CSV table of C-alpha atoms in Angstrom, one decimal:
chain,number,residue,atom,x,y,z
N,1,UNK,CA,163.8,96.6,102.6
N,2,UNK,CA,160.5,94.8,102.8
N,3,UNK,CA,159.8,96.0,106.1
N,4,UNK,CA,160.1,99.7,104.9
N,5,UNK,CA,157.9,99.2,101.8
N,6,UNK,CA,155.2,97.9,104.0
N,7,UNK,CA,155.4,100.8,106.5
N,8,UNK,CA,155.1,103.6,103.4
N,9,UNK,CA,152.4,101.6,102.0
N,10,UNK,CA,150.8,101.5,105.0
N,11,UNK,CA,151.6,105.3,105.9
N,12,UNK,CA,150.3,105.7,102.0
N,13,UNK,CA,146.9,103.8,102.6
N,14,UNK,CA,146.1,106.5,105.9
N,15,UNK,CA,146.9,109.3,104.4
N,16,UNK,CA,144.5,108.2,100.7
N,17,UNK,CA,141.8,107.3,103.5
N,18,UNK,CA,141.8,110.5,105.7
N,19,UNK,CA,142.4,112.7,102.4
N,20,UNK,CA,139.2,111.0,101.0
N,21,UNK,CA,137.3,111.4,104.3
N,22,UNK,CA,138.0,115.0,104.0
N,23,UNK,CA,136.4,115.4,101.1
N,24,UNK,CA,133.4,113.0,100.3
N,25,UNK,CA,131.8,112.2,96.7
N,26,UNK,CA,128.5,113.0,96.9
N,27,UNK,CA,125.5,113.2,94.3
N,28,UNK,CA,122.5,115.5,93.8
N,29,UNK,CA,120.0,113.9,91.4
N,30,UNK,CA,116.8,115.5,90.5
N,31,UNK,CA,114.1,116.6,87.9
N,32,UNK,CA,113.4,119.7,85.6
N,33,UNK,CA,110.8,119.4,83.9
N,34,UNK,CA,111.2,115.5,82.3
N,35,UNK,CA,115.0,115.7,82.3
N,36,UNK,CA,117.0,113.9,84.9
N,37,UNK,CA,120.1,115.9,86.0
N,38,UNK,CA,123.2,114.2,88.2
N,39,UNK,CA,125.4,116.1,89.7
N,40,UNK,CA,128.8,113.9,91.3
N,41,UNK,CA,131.2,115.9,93.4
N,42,UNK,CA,133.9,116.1,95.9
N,43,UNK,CA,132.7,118.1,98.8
N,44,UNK,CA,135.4,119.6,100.8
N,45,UNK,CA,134.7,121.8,103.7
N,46,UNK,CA,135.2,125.4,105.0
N,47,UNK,CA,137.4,124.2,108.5
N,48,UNK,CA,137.3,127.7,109.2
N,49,UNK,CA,139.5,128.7,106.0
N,50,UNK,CA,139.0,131.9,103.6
N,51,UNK,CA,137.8,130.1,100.4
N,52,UNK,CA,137.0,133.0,97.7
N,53,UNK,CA,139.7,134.9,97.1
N,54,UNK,CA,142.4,132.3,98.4
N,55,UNK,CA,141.8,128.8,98.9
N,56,UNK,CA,140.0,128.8,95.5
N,57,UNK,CA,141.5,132.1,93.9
N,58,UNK,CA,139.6,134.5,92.1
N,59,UNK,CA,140.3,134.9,88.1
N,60,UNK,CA,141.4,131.4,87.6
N,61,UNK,CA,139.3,127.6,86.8
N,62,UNK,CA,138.5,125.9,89.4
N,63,UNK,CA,137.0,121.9,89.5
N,64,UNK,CA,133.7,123.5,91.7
N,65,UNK,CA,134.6,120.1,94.0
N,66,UNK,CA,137.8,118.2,95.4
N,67,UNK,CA,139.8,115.9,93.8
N,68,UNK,CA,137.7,114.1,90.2
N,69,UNK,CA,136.3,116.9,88.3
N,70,UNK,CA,132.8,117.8,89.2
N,71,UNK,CA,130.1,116.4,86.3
N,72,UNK,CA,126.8,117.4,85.4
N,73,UNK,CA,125.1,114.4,83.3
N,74,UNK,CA,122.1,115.1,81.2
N,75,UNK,CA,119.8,112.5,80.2
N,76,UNK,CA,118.2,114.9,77.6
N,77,UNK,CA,119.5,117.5,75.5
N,78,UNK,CA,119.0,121.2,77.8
N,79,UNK,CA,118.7,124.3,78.0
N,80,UNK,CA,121.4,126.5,80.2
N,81,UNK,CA,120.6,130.5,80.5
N,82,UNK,CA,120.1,130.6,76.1
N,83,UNK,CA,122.4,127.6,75.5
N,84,UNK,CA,121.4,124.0,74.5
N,85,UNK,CA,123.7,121.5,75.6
N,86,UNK,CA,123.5,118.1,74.2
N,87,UNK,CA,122.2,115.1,76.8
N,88,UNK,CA,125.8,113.6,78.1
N,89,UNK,CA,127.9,114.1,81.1
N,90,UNK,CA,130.1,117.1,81.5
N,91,UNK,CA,132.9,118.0,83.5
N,92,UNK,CA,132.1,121.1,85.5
N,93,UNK,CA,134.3,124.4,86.5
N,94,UNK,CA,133.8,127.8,88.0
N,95,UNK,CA,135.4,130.8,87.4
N,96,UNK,CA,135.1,132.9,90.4
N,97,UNK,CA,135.4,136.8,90.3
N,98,UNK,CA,136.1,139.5,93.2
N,99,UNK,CA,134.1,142.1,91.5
N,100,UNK,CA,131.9,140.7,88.8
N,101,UNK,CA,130.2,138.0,87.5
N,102,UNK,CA,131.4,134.6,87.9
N,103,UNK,CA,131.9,132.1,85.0
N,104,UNK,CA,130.5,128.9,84.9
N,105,UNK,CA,131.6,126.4,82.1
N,106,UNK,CA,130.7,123.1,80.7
N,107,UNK,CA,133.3,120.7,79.6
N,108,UNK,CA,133.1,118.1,77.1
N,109,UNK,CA,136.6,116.6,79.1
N,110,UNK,CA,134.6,115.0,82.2
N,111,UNK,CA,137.1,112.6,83.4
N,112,UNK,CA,140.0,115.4,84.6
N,113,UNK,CA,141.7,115.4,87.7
N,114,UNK,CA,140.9,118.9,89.7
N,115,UNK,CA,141.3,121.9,86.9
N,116,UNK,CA,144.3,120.0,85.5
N,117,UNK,CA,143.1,118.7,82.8
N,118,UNK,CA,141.0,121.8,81.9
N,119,UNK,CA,141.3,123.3,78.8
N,120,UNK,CA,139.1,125.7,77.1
N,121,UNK,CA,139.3,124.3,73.7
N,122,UNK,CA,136.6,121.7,75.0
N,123,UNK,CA,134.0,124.4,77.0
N,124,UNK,CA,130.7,123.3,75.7
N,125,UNK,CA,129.0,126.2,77.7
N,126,UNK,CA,130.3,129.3,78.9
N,127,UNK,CA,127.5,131.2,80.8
N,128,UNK,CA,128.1,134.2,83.7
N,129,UNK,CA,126.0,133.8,86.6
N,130,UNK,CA,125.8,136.5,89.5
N,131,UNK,CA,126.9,135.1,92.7
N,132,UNK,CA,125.1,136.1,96.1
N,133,UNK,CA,126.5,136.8,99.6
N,134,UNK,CA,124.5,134.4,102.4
N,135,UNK,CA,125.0,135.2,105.9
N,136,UNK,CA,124.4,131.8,106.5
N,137,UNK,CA,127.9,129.4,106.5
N,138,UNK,CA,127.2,126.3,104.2
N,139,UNK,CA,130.3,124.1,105.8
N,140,UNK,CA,130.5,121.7,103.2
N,141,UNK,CA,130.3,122.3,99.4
N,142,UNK,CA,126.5,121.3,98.0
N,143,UNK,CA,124.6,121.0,94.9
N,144,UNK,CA,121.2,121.0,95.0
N,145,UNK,CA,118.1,120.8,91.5
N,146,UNK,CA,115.4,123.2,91.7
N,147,UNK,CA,112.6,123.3,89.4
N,148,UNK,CA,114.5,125.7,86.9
N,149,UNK,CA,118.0,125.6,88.1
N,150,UNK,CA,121.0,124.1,89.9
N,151,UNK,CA,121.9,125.8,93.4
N,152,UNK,CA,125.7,125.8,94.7
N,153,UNK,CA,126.4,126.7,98.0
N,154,UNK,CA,129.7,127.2,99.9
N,155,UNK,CA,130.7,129.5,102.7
N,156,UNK,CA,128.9,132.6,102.4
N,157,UNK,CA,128.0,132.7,99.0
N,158,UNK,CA,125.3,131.1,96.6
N,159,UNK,CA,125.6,130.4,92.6
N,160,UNK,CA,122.4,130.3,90.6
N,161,UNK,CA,122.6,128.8,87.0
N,162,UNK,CA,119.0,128.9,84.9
N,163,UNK,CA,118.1,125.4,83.3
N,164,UNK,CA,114.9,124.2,81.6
């Protein structure tokens, strides 16, 4: 019995290290203006997969990351498109869209596993934001502050959002 606890908790302990491996935490930090703005998220990669329209499917929430929820942390209240959101951390999601624009939302839930814990009752920001076709592949997911805005990039396509 002992010997086959220790050989699933060993086959438990690869599998948790190579799943995390797949998909690194990473941060983007940066300035606009005088406000600081983190960004912590899972960044999975393409491996050659379709990923808008069916490995994250269009119409429905997703995390914007792997595995935590995605957060964007604030160290001064902000301004997103015409929204002020509150300095404090946020858990982040994406609405994605075949035809339109895509929904971005803020959450005041930032501790959420994936989109599980999502629920709309707690969207501090709801703002749509075109999304553009890159003919450059971005492999990994990334976040990246501008002067004015946040940049995601994944695949073939680029998100936008406007913050001062």
């Amino acid at each position: 019995m002992m010997k086959k606890l220790k050989f699933t908790f060993i086959l438990l302990m690869i599998a948790t290290l190579t799943f995390a491996q797949e998909s690194p935490r990473k941060q983007a930090t940066g300035k606009v203006g005088d406000i600081t703005v983190d960004i912590d998220y899972g960044s999975p990669s393409v491996k050659g997969r379709t990923i808008w329209g069916e490995l994250v499917p269009y119409g429905k929430v997703w995390r914007a990351g792997a595995n935590e929820n995605t957060t964007f942390s604030f160290d001064k209240d902000v301004k997103i498109g015409k929204n002020t959101v509150k300095a404090g951390k946020y858990g982040f999601f994406i609405i994605p869209n075949e035809t339109n624009e895509w929904t971005v939302i803020l959450s005041s839930k930032n501790d959420a596993w994936g989109s599980n814990g999502y629920n709309q009752e707690l969207d501090v920001l709801r703002i749509d934001v075109k999304p553009f076709d890159t003919d450059k592949n971005q492999e990994t997911l990334d976040y990246a502050i501008g002067e004015k805005e946040i940049v995601i990039k994944w695949a073939k396509v680029k998100i936008v959002i406007p913050i001062q």
